[in-house]
PDB file of C-alpha atoms (C1' of nucleotides) in Angstrom:
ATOM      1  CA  UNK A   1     -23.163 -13.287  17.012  1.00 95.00           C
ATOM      2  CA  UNK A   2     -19.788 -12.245  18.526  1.00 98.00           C
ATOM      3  CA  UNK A   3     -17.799  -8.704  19.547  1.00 98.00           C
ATOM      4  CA  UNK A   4     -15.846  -7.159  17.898  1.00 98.00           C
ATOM      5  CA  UNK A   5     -12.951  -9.083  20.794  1.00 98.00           C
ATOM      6  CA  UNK A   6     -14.269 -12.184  19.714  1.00 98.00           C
ATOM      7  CA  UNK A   7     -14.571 -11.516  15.784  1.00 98.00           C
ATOM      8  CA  UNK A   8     -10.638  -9.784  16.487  1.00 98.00           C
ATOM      9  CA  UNK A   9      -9.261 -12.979  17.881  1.00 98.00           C
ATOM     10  CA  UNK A  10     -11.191 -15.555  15.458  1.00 98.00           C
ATOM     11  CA  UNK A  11      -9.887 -13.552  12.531  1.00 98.00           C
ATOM     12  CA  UNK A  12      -6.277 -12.263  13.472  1.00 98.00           C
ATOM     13  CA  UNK A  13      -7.765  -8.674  12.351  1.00 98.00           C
ATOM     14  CA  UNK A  14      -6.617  -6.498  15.083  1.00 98.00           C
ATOM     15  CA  UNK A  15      -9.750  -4.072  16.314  1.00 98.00           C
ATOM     16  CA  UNK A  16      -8.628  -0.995  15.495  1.00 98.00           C
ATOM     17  CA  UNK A  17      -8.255  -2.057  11.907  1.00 98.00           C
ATOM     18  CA  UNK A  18     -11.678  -3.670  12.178  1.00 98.00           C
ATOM     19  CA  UNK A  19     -13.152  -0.898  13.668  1.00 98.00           C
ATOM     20  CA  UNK A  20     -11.082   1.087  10.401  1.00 98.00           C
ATOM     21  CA  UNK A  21     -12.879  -1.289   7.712  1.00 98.00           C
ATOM     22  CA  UNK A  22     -16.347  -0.762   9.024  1.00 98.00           C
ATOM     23  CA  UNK A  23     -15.987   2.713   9.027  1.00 98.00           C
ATOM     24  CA  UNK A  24     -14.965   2.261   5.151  1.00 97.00           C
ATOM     25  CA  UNK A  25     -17.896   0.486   4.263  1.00 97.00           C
ATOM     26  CA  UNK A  26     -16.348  -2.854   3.797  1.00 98.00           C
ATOM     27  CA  UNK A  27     -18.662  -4.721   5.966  1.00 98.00           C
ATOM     28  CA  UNK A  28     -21.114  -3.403   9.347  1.00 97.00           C
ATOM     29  CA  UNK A  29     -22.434  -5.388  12.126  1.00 98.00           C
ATOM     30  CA  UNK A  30     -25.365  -4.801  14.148  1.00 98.00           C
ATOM     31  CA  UNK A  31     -26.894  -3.125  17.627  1.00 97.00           C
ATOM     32  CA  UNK A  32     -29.253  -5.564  19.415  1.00 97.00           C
ATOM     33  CA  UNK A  33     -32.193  -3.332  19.812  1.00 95.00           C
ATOM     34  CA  UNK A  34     -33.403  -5.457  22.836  1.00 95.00           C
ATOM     35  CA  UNK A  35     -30.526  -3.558  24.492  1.00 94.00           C
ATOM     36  CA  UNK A  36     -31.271  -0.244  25.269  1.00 94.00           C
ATOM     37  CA  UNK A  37     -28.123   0.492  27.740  1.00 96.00           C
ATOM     38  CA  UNK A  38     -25.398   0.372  25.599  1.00 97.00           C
ATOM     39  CA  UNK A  39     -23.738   0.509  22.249  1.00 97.00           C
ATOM     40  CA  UNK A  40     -22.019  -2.498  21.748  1.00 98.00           C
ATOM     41  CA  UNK A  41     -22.202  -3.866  18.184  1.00 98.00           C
ATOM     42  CA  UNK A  42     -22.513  -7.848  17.139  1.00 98.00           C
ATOM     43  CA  UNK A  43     -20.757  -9.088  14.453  1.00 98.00           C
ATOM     44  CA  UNK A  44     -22.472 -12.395  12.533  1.00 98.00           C
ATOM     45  CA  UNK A  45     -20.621 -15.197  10.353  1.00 98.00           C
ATOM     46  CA  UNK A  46     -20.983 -13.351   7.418  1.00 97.00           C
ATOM     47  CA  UNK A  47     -18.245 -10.414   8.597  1.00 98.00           C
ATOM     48  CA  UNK A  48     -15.995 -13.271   9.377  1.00 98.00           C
ATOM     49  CA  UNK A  49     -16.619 -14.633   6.067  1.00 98.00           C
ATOM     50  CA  UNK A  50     -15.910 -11.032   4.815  1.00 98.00           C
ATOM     51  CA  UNK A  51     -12.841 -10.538   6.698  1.00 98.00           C
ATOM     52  CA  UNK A  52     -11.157 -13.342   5.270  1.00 98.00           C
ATOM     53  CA  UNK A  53     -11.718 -12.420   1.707  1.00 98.00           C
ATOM     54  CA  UNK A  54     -10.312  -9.467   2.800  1.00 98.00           C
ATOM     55  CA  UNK A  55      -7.295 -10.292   3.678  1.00 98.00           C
ATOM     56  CA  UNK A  56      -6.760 -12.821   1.063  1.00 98.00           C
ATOM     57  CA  UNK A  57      -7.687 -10.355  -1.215  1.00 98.00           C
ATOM     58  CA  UNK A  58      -5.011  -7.897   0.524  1.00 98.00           C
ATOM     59  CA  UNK A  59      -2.329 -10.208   0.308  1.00 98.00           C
ATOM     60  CA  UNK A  60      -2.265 -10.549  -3.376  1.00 98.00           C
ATOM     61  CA  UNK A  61      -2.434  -6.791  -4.159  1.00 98.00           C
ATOM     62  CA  UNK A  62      -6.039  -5.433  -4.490  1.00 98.00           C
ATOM     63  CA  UNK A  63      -6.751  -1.882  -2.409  1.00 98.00           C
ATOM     64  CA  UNK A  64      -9.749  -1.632   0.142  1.00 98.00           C
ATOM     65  CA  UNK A  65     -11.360   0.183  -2.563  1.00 98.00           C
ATOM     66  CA  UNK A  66     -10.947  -2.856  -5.039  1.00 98.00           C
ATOM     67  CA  UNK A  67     -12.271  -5.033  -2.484  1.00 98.00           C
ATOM     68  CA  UNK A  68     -15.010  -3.154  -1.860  1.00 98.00           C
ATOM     69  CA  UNK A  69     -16.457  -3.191  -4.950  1.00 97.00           C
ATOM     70  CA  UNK A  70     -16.334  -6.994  -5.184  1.00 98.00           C
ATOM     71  CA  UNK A  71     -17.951  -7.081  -1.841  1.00 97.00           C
ATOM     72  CA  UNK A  72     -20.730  -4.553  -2.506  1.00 96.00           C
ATOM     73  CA  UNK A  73     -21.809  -6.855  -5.951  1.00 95.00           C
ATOM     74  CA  UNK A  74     -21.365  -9.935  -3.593  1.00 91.00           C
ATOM     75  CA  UNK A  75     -24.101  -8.950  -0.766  1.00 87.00           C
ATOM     76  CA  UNK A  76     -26.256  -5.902  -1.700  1.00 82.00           C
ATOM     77  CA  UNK A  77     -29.089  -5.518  -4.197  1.00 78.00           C
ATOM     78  CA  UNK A  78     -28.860  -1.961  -5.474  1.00 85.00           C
ATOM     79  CA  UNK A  79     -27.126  -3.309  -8.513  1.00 91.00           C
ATOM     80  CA  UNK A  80     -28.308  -5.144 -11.696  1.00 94.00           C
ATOM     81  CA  UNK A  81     -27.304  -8.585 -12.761  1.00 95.00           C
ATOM     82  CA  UNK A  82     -25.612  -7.430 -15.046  1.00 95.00           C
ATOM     83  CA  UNK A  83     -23.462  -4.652 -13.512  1.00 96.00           C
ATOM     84  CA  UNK A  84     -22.945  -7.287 -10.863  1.00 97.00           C
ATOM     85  CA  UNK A  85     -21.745  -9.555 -13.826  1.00 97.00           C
ATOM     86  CA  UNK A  86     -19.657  -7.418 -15.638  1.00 97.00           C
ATOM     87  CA  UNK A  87     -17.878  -6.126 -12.049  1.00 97.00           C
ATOM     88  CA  UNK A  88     -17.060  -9.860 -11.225  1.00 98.00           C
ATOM     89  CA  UNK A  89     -16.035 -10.331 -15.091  1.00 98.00           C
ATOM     90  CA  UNK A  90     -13.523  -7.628 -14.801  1.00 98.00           C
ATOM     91  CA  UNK A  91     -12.591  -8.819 -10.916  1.00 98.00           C
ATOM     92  CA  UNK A  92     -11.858 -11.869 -12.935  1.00 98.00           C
ATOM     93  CA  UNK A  93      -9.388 -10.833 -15.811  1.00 98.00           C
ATOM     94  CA  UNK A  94      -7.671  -8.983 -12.995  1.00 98.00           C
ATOM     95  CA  UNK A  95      -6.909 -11.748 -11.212  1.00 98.00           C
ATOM     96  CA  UNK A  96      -5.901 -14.062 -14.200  1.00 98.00           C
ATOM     97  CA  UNK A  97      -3.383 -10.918 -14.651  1.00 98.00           C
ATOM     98  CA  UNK A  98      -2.033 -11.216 -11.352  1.00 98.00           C
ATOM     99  CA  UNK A  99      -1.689 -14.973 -11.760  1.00 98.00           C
ATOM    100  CA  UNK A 100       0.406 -14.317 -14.667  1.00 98.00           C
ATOM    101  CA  UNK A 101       2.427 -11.554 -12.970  1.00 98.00           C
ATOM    102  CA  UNK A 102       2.961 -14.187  -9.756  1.00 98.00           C
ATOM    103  CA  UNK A 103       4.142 -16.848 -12.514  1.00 98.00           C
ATOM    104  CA  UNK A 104       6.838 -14.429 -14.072  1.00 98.00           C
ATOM    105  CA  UNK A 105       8.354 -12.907 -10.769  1.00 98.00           C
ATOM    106  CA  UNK A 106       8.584 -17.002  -9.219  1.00 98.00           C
ATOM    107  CA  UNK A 107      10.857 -18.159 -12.602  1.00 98.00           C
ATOM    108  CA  UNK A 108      12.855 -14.805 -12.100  1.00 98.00           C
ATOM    109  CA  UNK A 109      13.109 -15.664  -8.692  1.00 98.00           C
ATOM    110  CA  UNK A 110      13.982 -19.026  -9.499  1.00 98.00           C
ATOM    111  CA  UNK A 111      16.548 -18.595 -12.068  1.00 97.00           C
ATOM    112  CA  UNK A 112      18.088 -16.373 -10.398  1.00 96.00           C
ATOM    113  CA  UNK A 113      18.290 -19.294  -7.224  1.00 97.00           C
ATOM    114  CA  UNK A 114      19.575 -21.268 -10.435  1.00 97.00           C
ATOM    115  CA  UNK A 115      22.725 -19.081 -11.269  1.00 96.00           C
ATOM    116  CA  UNK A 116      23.641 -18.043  -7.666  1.00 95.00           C
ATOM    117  CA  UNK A 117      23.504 -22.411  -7.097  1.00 95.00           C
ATOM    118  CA  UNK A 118      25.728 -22.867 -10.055  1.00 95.00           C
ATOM    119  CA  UNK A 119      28.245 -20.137  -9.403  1.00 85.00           C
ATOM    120  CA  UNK A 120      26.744 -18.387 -12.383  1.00 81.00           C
ATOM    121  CA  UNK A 121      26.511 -14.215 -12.418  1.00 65.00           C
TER     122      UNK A 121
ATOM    123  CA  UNK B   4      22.285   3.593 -21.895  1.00 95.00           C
ATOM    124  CA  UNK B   5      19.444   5.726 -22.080  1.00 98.00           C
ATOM    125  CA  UNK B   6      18.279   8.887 -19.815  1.00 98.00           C
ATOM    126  CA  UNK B   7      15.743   8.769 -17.314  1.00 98.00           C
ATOM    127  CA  UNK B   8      13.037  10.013 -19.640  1.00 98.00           C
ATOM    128  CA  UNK B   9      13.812   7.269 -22.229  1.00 98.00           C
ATOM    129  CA  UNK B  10      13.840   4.706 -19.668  1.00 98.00           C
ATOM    130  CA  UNK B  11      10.659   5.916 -18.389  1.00 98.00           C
ATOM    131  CA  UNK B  12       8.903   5.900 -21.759  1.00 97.00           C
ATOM    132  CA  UNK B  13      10.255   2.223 -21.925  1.00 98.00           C
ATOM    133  CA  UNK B  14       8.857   1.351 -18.887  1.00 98.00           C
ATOM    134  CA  UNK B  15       5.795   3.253 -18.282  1.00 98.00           C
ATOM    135  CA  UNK B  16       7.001   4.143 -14.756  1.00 98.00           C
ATOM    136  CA  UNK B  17       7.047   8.074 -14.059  1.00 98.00           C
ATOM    137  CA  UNK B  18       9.866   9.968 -14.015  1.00 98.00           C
ATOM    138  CA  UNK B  19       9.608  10.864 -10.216  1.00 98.00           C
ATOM    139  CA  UNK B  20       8.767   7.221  -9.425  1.00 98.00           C
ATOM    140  CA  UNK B  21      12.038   6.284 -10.595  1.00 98.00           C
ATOM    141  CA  UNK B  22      13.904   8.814  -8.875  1.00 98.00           C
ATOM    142  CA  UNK B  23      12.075   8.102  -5.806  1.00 98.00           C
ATOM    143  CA  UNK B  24      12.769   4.291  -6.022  1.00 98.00           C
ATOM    144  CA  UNK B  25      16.406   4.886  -6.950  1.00 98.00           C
ATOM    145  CA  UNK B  26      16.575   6.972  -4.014  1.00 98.00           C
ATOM    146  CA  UNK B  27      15.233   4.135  -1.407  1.00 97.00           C
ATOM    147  CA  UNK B  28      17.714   1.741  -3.319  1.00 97.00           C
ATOM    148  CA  UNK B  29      16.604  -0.286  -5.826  1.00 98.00           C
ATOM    149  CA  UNK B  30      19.019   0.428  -8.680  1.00 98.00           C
ATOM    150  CA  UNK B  31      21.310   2.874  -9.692  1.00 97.00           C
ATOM    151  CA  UNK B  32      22.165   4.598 -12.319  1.00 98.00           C
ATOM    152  CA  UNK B  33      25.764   6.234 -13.469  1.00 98.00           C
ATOM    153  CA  UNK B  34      26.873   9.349 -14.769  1.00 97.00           C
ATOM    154  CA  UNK B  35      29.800   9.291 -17.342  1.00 97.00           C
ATOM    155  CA  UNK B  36      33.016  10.217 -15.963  1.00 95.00           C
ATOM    156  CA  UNK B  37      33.842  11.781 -19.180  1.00 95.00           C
ATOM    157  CA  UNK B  38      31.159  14.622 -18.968  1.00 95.00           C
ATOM    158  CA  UNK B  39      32.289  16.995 -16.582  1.00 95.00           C
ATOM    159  CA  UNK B  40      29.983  19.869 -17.868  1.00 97.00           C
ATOM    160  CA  UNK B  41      27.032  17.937 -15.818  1.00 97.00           C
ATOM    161  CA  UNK B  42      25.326  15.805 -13.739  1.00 97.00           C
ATOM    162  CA  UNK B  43      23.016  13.549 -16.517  1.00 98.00           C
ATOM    163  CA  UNK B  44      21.924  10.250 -15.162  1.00 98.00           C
ATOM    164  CA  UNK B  45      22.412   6.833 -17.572  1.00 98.00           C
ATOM    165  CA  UNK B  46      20.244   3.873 -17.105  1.00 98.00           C
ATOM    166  CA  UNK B  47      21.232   0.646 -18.545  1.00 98.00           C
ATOM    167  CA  UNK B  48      19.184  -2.697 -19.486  1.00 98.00           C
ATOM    168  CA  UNK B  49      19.515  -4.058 -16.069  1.00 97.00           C
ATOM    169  CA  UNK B  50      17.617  -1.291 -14.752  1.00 98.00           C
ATOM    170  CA  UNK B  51      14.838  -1.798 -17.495  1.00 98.00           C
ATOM    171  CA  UNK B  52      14.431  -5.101 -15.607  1.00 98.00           C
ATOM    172  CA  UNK B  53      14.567  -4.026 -12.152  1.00 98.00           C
ATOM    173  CA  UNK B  54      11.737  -2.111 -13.042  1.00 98.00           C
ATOM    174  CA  UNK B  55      10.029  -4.819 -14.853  1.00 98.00           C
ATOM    175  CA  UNK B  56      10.548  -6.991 -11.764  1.00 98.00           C
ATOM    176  CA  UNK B  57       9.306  -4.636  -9.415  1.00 98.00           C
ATOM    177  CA  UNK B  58       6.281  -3.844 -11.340  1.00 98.00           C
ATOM    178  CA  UNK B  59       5.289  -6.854 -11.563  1.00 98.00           C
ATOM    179  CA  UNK B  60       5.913  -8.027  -7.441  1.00 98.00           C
ATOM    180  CA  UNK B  61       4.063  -4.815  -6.508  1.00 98.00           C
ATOM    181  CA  UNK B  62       1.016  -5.937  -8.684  1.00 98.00           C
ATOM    182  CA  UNK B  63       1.011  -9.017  -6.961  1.00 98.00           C
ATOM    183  CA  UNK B  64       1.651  -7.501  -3.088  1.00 98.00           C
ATOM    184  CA  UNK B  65       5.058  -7.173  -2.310  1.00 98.00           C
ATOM    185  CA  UNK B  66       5.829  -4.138  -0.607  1.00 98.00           C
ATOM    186  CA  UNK B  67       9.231  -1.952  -1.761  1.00 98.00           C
ATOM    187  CA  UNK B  68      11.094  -3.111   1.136  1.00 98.00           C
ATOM    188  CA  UNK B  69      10.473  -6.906   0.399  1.00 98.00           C
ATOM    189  CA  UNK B  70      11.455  -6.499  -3.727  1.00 98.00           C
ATOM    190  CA  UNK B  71      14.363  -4.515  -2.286  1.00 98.00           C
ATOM    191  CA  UNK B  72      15.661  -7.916  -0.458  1.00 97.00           C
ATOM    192  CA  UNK B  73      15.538  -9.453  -3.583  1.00 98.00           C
ATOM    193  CA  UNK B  74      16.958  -6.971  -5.621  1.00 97.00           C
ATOM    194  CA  UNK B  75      19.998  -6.782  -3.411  1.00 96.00           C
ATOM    195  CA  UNK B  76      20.885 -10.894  -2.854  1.00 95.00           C
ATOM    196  CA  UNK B  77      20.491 -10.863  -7.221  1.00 91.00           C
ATOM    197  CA  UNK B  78      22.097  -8.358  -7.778  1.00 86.00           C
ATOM    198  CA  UNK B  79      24.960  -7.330  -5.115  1.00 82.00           C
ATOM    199  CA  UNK B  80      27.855  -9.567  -4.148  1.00 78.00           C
ATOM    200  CA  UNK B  81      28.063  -8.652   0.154  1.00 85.00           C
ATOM    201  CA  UNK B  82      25.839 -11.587   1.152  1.00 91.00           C
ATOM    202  CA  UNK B  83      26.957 -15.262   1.352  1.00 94.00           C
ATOM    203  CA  UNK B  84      25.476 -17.973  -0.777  1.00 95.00           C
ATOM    204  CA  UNK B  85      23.508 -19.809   1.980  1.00 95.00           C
ATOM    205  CA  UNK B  86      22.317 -16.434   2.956  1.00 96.00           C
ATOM    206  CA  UNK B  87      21.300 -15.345  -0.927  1.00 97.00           C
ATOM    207  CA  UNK B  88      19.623 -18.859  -1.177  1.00 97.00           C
ATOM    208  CA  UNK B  89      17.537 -18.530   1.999  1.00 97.00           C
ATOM    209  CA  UNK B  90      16.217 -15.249   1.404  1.00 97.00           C
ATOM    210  CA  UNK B  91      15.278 -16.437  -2.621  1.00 98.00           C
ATOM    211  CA  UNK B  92      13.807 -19.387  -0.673  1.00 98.00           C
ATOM    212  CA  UNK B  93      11.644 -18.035   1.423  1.00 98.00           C
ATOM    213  CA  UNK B  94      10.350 -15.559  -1.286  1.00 98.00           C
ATOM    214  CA  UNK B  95       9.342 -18.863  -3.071  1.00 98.00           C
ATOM    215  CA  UNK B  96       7.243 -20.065   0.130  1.00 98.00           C
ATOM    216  CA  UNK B  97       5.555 -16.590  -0.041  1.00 98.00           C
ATOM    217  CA  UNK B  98       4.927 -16.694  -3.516  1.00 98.00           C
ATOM    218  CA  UNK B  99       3.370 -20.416  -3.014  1.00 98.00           C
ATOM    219  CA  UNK B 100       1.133 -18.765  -0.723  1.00 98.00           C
ATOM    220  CA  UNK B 101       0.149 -16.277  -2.529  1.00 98.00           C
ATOM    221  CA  UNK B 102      -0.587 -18.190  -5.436  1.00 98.00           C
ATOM    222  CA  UNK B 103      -3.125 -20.045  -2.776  1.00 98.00           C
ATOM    223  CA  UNK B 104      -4.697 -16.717  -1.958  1.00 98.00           C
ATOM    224  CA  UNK B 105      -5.221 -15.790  -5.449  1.00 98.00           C
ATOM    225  CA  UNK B 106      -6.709 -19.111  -6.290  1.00 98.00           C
ATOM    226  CA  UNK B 107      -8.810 -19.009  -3.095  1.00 98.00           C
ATOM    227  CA  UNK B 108     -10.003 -15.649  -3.790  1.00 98.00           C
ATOM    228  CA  UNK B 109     -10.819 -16.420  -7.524  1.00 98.00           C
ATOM    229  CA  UNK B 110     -12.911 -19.308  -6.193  1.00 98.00           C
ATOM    230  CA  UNK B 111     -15.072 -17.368  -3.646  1.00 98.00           C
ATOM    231  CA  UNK B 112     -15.578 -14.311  -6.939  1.00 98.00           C
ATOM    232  CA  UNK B 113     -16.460 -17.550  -9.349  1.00 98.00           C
ATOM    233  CA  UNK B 114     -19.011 -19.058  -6.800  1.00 97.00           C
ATOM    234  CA  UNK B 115     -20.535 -15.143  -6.340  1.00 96.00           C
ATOM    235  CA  UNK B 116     -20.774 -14.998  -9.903  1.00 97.00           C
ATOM    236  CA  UNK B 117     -22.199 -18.393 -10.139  1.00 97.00           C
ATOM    237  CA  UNK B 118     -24.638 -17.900  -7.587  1.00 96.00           C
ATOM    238  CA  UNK B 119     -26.222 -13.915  -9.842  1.00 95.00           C
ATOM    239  CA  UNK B 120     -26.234 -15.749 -12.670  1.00 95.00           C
ATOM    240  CA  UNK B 121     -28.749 -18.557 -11.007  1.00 95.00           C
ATOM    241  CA  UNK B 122     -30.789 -16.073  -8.880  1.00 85.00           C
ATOM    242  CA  UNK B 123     -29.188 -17.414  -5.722  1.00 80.00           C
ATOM    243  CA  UNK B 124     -28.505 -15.412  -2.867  1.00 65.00           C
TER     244      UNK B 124
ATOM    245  C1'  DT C  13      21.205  33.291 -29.485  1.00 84.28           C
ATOM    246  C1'  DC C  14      17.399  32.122 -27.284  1.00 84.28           C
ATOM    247  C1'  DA C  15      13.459  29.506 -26.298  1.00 84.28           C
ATOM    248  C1'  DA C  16      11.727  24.888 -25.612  1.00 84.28           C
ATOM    249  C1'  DA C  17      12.793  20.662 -23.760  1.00 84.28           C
ATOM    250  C1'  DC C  18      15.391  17.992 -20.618  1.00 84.28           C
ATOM    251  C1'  DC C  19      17.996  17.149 -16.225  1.00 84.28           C
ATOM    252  C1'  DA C  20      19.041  17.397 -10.955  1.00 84.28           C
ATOM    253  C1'  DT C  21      17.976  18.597  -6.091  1.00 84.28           C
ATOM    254  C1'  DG C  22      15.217  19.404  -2.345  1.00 84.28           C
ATOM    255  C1'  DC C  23      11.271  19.556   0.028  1.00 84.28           C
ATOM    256  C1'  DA C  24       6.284  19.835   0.769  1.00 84.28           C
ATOM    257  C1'  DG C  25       1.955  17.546  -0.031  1.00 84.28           C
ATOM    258  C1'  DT C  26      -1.239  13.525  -0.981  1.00 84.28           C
ATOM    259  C1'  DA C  27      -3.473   8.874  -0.804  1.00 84.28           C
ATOM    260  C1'  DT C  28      -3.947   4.605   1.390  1.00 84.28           C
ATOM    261  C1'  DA C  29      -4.128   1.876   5.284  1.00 84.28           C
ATOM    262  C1'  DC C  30      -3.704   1.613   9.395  1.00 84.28           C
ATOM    263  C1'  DT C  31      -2.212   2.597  14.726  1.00 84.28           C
ATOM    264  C1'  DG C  32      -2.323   4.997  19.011  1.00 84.28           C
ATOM    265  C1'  DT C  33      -4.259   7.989  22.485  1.00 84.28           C
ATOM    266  C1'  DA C  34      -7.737  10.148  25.231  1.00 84.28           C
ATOM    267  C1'  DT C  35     -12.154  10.060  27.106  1.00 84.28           C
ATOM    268  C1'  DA C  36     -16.071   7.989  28.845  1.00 84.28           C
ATOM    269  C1'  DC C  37     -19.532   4.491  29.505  1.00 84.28           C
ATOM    270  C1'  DT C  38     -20.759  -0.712  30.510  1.00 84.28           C
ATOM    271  C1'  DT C  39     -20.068  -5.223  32.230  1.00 84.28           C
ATOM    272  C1'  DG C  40     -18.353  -8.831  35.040  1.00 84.28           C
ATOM    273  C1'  DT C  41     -15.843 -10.368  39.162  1.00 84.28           C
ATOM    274  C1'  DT C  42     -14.556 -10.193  43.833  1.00 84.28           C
TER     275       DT C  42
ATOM    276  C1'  DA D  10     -18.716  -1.112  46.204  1.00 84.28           C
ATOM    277  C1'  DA D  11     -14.591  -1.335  43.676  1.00 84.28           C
ATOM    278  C1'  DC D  12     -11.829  -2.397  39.969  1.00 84.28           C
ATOM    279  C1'  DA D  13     -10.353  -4.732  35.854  1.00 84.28           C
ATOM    280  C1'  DA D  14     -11.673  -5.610  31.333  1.00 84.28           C
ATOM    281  C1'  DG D  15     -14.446  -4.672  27.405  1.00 84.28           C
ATOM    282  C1'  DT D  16     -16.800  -1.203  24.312  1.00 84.28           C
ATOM    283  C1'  DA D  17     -17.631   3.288  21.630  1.00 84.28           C
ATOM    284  C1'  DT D  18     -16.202   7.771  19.672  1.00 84.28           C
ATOM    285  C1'  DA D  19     -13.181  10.981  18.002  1.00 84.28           C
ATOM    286  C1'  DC D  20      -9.143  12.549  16.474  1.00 84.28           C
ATOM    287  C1'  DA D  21      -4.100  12.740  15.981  1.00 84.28           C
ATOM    288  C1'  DG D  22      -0.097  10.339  14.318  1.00 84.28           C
ATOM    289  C1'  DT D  23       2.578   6.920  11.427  1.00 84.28           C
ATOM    290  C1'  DA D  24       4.299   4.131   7.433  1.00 84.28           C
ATOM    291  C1'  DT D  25       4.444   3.388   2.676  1.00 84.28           C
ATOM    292  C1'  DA D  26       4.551   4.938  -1.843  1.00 84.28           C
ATOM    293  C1'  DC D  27       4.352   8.170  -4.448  1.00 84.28           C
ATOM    294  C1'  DT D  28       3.344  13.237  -6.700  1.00 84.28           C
ATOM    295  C1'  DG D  29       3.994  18.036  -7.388  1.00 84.28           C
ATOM    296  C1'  DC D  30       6.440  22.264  -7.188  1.00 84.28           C
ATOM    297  C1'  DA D  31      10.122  25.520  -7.046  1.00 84.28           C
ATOM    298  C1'  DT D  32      14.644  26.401  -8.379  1.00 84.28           C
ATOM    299  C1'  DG D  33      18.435  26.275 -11.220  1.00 84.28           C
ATOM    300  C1'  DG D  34      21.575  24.309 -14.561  1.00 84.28           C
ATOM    301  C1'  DT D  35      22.169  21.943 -19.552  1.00 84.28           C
ATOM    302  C1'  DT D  36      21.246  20.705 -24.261  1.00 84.28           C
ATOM    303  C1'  DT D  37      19.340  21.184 -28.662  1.00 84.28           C
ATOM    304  C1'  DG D  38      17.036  22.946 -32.597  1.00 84.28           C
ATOM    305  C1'  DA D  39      15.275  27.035 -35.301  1.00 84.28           C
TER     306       DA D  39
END
DNA sequence: TCAAACCATGCAGTATACTGTATACTTGTT
DNA sequence: AACAAGTATACAGTATACTGCATGGTTTGA
C-alpha cells in the first residue's frame, strides 16, 4: 500500500491527474481506518495495475469514458456475465478496428518514406 | 473538384470540422480564379485523402498537431529530405509502439474476458 | 422572382482531459 | 519548536478539438 507520491512516481502519472482519474471513477484507493488523524489515502497494486491499462489504453485512442467501462466490467460485480461479455466483445471488435486503422496509416506512412527515398512526388 | 458539402458527404466528416481543420492547416482548398462573382471553396481528391488519413491517425491517437507534421513533410516541398525522412521515421517508431499498446491492451481485455467466462475473479 | 438550399466569416460555447493555485492540515527531520 | 515536505479539498484556468449560431452573400429550381 503506497501514496499517492509513491503510486505518482512508480507509474509516471503525475498527481494531479491521478487525483483527476479518481475523482472520475476510474479507480479509488483507500483510508486506513486505524488512522483517525488524517486523510491520507493508500493506493494497492491493483490501481497500479489500473493505471497502466490506462494509459496504454490512452495511447491508442480510447476516452476515459471508454476506459471506464472496460474497467468497471473488469473489477465490479453489479453487472451480469453476460453484459460483462458482450462489453468486452464489443471492447474487442474495437480494438481489431484500430489495429486495422494503425496498419493502413503505417503503409501510407511508409510509401510515402518510399517516394520521398526515390525522388518520387 | 467538389464543394465542401460534397466532400463532406464523401467523407463523413462535418462541414464545420473541415473548415475548422483547414483552418489549423491541414489542407487547402482553392477557389477558381475564373469566378469572380464569389468566394466558393473546391476540394480536390487529395483532400479526400487527407481526410481519410487523418481519420484514421486520430482513431488510433494521434493528436491534430502530430498528423499535421505528417501532412506537411508528404505533402509540401520546404523541408529537406533527411529532415522529411526523420520525421516519417520516427512516426514509424510511434506507430511500432502503439501497435504494442494495442496488442498489450487486447491481451489484458482477452484474459478479463477469459477469467467471466470461467467464474474467476 | 423568390424561396430553399448552399456558401463564407466570425465568434461564442462545449466536451474532454488535464494543470495550476490557494488554503490548510499532517508528518518527519533537525 | 521550527520548517520542509507531503497530503487533502476546492475551484479556476488551459489545451485540444470541435460545434453552434448569427449574419450575409450566392445559386438554383419552381
Amino acid at each position: 500500500m503506497k501514496l499517492i507520491s509513491q503510486l505518482s512516481k512508480e507509474t509516471g502519472v503525475p498527481i494531479g491527474t491521478i487525483r483527476f482519474y479518481e475523482k472520475t471513477g476510474l479507480f479509488s484507493g483507500e483510508t486506513k481506518k486505524e488512522i483517525t488523524t488524517n486523510k491520507y489515502v493508500y493506493y494497492g497494486d491493483d490501481v497500479v495495475e489500473k493505471l497502466r491499462f490506462i494509459q496504454m489504453a490512452k495511447a491508442v485512442g480510447f476516452t476515459l469514458s471508454e476506459i471506464k467501462e472496460v474497467i468497471d466490467v473488469w473489477y465490479k460485480k453489479e453487472f451480469s456475465k453476460k453484459a460483462k461479455i458482450e462489453v468486452l466483445n464489443r471492447k474487442l471488435s474495437e480494438i481489431d478496428e484500430k489495429m486495422r486503422e494503425l496498419k493502413a496509416v503505417k503503409k501510407q506512412i511508409a510509401l510515402c518514406k518510399f517516394n520521398i527515398e526515390n525522388g518520387i512526388g
